[in-house]
Short mmCIF file of C-alpha atoms in Angstrom, two decimals:
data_model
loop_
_atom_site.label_atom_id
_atom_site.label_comp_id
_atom_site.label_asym_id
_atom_site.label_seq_id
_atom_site.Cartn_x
_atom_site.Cartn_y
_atom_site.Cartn_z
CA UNK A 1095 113.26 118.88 41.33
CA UNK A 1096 115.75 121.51 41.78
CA UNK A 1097 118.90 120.72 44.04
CA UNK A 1098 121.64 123.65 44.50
CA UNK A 1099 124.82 123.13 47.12
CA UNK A 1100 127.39 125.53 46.15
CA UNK A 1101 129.91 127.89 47.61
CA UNK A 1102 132.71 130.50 46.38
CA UNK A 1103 134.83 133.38 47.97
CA UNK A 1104 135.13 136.03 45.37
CA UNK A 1105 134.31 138.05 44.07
CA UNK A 1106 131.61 137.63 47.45
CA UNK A 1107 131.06 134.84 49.43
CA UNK A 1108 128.30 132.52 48.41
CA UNK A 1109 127.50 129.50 50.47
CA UNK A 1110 123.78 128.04 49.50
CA UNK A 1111 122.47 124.82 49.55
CA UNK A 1112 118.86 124.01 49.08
CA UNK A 1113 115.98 121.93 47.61
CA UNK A 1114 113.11 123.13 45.33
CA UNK A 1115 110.42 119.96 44.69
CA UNK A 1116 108.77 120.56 41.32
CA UNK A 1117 105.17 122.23 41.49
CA UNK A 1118 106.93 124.21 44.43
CA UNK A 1119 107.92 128.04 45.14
CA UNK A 1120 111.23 128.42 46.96
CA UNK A 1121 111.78 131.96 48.01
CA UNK A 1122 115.32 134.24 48.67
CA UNK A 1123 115.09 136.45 50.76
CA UNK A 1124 117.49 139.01 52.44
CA UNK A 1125 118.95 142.60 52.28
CA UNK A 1126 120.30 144.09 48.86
CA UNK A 1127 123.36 142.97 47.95
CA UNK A 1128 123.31 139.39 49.72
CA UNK A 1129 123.55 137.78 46.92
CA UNK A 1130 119.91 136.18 45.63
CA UNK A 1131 120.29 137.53 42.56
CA UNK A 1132 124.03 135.50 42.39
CA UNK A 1133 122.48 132.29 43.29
CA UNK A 1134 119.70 132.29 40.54
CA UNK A 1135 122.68 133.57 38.07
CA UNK A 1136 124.91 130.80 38.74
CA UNK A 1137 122.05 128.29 38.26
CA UNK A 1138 121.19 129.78 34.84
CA UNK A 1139 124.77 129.65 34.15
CA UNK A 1140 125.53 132.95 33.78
CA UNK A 1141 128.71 132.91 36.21
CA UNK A 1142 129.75 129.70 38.02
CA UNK A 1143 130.58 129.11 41.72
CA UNK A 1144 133.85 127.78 43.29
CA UNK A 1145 132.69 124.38 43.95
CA UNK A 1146 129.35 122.70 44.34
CA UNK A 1147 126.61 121.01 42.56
CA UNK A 1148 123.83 122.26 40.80
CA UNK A 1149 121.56 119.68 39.39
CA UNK A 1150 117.48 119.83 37.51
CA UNK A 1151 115.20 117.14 37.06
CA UNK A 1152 118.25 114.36 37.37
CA UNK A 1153 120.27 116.17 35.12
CA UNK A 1154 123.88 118.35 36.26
CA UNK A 1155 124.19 121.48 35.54
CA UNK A 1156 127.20 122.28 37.44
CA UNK A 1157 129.80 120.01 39.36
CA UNK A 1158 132.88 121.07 40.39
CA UNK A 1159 135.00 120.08 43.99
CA UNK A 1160 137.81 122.05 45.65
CA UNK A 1161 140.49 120.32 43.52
CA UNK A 1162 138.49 120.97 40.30
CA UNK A 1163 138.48 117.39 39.02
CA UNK A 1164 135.49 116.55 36.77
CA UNK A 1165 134.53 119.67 36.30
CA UNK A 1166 130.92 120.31 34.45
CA UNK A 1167 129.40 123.58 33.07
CA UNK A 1168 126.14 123.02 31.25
CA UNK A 1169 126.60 126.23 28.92
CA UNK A 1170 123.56 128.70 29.32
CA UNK A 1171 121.67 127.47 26.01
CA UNK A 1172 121.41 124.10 27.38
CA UNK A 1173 120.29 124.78 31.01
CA UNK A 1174 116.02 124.76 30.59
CA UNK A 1175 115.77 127.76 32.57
CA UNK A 1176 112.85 130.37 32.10
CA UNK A 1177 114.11 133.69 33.97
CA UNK A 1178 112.04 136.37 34.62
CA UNK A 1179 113.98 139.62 35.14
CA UNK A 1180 112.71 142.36 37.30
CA UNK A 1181 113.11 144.68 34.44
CA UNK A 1182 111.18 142.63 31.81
CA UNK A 1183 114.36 142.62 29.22
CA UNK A 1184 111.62 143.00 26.13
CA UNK A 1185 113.12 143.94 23.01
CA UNK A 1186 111.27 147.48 22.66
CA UNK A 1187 111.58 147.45 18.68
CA UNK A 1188 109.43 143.83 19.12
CA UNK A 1189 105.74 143.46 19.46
CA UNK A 1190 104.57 141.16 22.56
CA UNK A 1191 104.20 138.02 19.80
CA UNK A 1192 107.70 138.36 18.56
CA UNK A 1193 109.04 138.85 21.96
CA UNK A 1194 107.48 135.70 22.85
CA UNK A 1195 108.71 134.29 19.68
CA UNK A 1196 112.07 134.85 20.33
CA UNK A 1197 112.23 132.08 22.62
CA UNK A 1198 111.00 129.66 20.08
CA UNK A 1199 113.93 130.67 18.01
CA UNK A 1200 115.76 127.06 17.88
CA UNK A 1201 113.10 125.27 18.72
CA UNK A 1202 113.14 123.20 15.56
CA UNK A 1203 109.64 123.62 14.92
CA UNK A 1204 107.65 125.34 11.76
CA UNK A 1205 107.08 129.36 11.91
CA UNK A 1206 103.31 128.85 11.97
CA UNK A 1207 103.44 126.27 14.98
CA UNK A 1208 105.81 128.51 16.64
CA UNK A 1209 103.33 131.28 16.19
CA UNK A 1210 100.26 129.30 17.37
CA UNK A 1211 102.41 128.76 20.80
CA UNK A 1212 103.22 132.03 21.45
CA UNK A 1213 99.70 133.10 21.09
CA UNK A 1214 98.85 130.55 23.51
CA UNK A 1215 101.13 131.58 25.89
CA UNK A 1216 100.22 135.35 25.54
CA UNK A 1217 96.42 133.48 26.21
CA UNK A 1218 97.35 132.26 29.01
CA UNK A 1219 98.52 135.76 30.40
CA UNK A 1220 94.99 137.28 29.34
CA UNK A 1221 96.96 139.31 26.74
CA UNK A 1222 96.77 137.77 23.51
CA UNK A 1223 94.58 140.92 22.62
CA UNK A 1224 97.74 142.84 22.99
CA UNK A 1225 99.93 140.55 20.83
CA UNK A 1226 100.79 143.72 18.26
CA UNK A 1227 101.70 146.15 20.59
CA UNK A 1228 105.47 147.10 21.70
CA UNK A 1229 106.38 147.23 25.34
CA UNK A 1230 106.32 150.59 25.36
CA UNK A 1231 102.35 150.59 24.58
CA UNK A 1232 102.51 148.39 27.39
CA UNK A 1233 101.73 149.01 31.29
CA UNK A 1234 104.04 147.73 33.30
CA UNK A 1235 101.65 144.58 34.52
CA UNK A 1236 101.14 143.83 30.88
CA UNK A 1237 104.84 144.13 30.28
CA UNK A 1238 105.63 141.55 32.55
CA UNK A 1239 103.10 139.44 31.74
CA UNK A 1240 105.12 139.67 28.03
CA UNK A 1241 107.82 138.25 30.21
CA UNK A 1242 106.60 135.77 32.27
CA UNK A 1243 105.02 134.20 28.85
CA UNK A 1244 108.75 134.28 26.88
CA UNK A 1245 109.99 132.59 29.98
CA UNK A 1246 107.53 129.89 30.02
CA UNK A 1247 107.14 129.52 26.37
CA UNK A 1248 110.28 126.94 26.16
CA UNK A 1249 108.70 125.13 28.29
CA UNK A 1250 111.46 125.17 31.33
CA UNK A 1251 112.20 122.78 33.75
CA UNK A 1252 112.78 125.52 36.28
CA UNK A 1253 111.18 128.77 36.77
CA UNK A 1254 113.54 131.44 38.33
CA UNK A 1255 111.90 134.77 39.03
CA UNK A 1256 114.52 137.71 40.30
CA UNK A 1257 112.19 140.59 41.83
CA UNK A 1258 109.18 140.07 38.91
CA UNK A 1259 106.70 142.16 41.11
CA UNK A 1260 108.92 145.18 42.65
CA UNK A 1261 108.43 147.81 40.06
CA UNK A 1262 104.01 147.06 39.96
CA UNK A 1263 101.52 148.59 41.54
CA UNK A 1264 99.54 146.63 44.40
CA UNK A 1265 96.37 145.68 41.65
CA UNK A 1266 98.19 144.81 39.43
CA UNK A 1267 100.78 142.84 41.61
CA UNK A 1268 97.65 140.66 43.46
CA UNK A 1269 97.09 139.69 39.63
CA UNK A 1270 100.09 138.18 38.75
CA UNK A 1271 100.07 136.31 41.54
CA UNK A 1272 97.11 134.69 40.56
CA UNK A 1273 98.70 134.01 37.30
CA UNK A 1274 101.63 133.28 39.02
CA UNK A 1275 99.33 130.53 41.74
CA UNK A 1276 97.60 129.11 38.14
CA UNK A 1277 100.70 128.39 36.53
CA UNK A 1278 102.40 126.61 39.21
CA UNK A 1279 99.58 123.80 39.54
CA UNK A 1280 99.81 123.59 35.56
CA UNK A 1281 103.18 123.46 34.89
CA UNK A 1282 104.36 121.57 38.04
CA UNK A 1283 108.31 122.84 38.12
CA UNK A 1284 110.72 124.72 40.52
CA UNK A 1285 109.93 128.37 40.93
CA UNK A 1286 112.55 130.32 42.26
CA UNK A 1287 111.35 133.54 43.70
CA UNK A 1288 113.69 136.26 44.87
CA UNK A 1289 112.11 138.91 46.80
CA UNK A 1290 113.04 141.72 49.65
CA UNK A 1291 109.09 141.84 49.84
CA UNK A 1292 108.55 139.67 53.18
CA UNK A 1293 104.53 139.28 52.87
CA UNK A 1294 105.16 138.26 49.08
CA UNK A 1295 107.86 135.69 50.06
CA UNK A 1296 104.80 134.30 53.12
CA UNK A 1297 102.23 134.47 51.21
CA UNK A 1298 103.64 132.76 48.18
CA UNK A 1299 106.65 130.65 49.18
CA UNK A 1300 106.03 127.15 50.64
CA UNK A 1301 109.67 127.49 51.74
CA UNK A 1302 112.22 130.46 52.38
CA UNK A 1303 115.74 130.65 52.30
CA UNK A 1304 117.08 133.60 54.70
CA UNK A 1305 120.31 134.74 53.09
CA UNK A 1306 122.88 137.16 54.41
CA UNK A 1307 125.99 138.06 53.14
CA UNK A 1308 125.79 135.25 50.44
CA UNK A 1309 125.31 133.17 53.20
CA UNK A 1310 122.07 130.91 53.65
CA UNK A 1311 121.02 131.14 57.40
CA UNK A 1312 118.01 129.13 57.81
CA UNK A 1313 115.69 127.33 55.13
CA UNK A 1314 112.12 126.63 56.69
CA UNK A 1315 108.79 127.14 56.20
CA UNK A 1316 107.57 130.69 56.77
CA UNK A 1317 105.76 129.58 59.25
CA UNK A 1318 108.25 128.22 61.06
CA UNK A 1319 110.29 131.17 60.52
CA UNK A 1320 108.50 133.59 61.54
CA UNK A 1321 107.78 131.58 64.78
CA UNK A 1322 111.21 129.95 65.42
CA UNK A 1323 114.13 132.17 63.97
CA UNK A 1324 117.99 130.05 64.04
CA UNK A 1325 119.66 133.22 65.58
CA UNK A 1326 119.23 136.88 66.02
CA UNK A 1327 120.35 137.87 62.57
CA UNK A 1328 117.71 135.73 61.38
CA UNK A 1329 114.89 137.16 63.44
CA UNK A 1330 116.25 140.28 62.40
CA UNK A 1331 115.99 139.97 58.80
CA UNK A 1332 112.52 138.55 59.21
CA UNK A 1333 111.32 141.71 60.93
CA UNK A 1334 110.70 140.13 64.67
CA UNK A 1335 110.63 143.11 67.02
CA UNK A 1336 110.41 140.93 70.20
CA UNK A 1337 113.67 140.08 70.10
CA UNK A 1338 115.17 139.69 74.04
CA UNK A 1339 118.11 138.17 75.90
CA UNK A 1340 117.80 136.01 78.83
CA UNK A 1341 119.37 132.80 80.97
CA UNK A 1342 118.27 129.38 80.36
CA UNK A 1343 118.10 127.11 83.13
CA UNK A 1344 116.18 124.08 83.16
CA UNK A 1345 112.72 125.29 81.88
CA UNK A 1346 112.99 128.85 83.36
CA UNK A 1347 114.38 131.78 81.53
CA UNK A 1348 115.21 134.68 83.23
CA UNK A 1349 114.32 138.02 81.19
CA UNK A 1350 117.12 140.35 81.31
CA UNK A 1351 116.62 143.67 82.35
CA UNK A 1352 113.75 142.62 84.41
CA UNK A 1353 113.08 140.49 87.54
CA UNK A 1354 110.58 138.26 85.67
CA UNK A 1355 111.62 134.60 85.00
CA UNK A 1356 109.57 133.10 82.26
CA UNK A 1357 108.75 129.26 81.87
CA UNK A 1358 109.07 128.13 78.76
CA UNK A 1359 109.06 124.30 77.10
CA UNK A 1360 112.40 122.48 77.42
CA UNK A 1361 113.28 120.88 74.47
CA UNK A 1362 116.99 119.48 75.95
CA UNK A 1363 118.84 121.14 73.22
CA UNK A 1364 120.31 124.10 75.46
CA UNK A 1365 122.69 123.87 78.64
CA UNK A 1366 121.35 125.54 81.63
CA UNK A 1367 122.94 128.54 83.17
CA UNK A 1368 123.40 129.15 79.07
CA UNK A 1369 122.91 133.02 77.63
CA UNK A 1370 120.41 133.01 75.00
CA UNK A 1371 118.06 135.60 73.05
CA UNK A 1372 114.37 134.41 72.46
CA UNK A 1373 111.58 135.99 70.44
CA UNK A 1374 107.64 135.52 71.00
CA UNK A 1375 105.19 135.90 68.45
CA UNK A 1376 102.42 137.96 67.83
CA UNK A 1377 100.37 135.31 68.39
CA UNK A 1378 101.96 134.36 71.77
CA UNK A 1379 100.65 137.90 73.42
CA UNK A 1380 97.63 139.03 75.02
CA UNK A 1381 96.63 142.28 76.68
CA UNK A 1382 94.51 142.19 79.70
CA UNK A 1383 92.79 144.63 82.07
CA UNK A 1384 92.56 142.83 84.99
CA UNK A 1385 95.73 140.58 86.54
CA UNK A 1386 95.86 136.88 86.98
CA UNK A 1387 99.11 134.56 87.70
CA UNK A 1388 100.01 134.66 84.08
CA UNK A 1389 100.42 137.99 83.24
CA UNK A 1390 102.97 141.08 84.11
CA UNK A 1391 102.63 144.60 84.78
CA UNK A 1392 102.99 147.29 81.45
CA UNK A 1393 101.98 150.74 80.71
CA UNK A 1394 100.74 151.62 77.37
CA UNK A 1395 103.54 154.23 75.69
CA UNK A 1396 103.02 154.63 72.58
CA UNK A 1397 99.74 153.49 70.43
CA UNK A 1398 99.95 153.86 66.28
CA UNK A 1399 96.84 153.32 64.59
CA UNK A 1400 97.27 152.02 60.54
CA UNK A 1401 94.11 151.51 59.24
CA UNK A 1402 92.76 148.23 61.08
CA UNK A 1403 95.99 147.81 62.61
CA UNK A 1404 97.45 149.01 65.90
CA UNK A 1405 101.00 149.37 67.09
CA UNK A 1406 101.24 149.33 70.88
CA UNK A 1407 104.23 149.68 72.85
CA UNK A 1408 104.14 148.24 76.25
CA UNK A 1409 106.78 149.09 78.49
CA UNK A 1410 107.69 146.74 81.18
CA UNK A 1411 107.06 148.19 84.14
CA UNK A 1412 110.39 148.67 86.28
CA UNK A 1413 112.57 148.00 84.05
CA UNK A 1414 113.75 149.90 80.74
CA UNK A 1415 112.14 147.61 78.02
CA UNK A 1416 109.44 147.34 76.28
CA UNK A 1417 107.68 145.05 73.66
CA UNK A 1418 105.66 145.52 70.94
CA UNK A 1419 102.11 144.40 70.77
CA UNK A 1420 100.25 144.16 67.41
CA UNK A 1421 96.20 144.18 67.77
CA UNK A 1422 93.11 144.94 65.47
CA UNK A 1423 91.43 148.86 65.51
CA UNK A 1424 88.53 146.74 66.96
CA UNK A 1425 90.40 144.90 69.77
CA UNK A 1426 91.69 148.15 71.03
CA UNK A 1427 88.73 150.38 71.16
CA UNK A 1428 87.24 147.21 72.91
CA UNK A 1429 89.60 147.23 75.96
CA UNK A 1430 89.21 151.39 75.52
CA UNK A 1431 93.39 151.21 75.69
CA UNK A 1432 95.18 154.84 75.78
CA UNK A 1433 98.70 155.56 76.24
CA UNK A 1434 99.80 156.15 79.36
CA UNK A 1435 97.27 153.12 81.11
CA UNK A 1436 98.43 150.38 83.18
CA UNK A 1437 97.80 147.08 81.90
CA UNK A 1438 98.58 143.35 82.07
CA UNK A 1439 100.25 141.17 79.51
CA UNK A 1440 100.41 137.60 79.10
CA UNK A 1441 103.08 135.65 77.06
CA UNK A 1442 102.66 132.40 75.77
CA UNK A 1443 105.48 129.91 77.51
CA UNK A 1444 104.55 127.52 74.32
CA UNK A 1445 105.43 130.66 72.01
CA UNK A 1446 108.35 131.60 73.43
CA UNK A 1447 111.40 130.33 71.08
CA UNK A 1448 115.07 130.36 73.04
CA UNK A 1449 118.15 130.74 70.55
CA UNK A 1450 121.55 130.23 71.03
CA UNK A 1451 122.89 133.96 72.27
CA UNK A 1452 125.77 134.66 68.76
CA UNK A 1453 126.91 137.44 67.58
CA UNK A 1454 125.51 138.03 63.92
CA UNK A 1455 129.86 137.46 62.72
CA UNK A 1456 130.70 134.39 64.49
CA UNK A 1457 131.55 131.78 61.93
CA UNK A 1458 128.91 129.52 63.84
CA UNK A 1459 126.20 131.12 62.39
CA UNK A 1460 127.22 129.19 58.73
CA UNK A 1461 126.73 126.04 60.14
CA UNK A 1462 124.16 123.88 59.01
CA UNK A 1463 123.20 125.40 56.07
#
């Protein structure tokens, strides 16, 4: 198990804390230059935060409060970290064996053994075939593959991963997260995954960490995520488009810019007569062609077609919104929907998610992290 709390102020702000259970993939996620790469730094021990704790299967790493007093830095050589970088690092004048090798340098076992593992590990990869060639005889798949087996070959007790699938085609990319799915079951660590790839962090992650700014916003499932954003910047980040304010009172919410009042669940936790934004799901909309007490008036503006994917923007009618409505090629050609026609929309109440109305600066937002 992997357990990180730590915080600085320069040279940028970091202030992280989460859990990674072993067998489990944790991912980062946020815009360039919030500081995911930092965070798996500081646990490898290449810089060191302010103050916090960073501690790996019952052992500390890193310890260190606000007055400095029993301070602890693991130095880098002793940390088991395997980290995967997202430009391989391979040693170009090495062959895939001896880059492998290399991390069986002080391992304190015999040449030949040493050799026997690294061919196992390049095995494991489906590339032992390829043990003689140098990186540069290597795609870029097979290069990281090279990389993900010198990681792994010291046998870690935490897997961080910084971008490892960016710079890969899509092919190659559903491949290595195959590997990537096979080695997790067998090896049974942390993974740390940082991504800016939003489908890779859902589709892999069994938990994501939303981080802004060095600052970690929400840690949840992506499920619960993508359904119930903490704030604004959060659905933001996530890619929400249905993103509204409103007023909260008592179970109703009244939409703002229109005359409809919503009713949603309520869950106690926000003052009526309080300002709030809210976001609906995909899932929590439904396009109809004939009006019931559920739904509300929209006209089709805008329809983009992407393969089996349409885009449709609904615009409410009398009022200057609109909302975005994602449904299959085959759902739309079934209604026969065309920009410009007047249909009916239903929103889920139970889909609806109300968040405290913040702007994305105020000091607020770093609670609870």
């Amino acid at each position: 198990m992997l357990k990180i709390k730590i915080s600085q102020h320069i040279p940028m702000p970091i202030q992280v804390s989460l859990e990674c259970m072993d067998g489990q993939i944790h991912a980062l996620v946020g815009p360039s230059g919030s500081g995911k790469t930092t965070v798996l730094r500081m646990i490898a021990g290449l810089s060191n935060p302010e103050i916090g704790k960073i501690e790996c299967a019952e052992s500390v790493w890193f310890n260190a409060d606000e007055y400095r007093k029993n301070f602890l830095s693991v130095p880098v050589a002793k940390r088991s970290c395997g980290f995967l970088f997202q430009q391989y690092a391979l040693f170009p004048h090495l062959n895939a064996l001896q880059n492998v090798l290399i991390a069986l340098q002080n391992s304190g076992i015999d040449f030949e053994r040493k050799r026997l593992l690294a061919l196992q590990w390049l095995e494991q990869m489906g590339i032992d075939n390829l043990a003689d060639r140098r990186p540069h005889q290597l795609s870029g798949g097979q290069q990281q593959r090279v990389a993900l087996a010198r990681a792994l070959a010291r046998q870690p007790e935490v897997l961080l991963l910084d971008e490892p699938f960016s710079a890969i085609d899509v092919p190659t990319r559903q491949s290595l997260y195959r590997t990537l799915a096979d080695i997790r079951q067998d090896l049974s660590i942390p993974i740390l995954l940082v991504t800016h790839d939003l489908r890779e962090a859902e589709l892999l992650a069994d938990n994501i960490t939303v981080i802004d700014q060095g600052i970690a916003l929400q840690t949840a499932t992506p499920s619960a995520l993508f359904q119930k954003p903490r704030n604004t910047r959060v659905a933001q980040l996530v890619g929400i488009s249905n993103t509204f304010q409103g007023k909260f009172n008592a179970g109703k919410l009244s939409w703002e810019g229109t005359n409809y009042i919503l009713d949603v669940i309520d869950k106690g936790k926000i003052p009526a007569g309080m300002d709030v934004a809210w976001v609906v799901p995909q899932s929590g909309l439904s396009v109809h062609r004939q009006a019931n007490h559920a739904t509300l008036p929209v006209t089709i503006k805008q329809v983009s077609t992407l393969g089996q994917i349409a885009s449709v923007e609904l615009a409410i009618r009398d009022s200057g919104l609109s909302i975005n409505w994602d449904a299959s090629s085959a759902e739309l050609k079934r209604l026969g929907l065309e920009a410009g026609e007047h249909v009916y929309l239903e929103i889920d109440p139970q889909q609806i998610h109300i968040m405290p109305l913040r702007p994305i600066n105020d000091p607020r937002r770093l609670q609870n992290i």
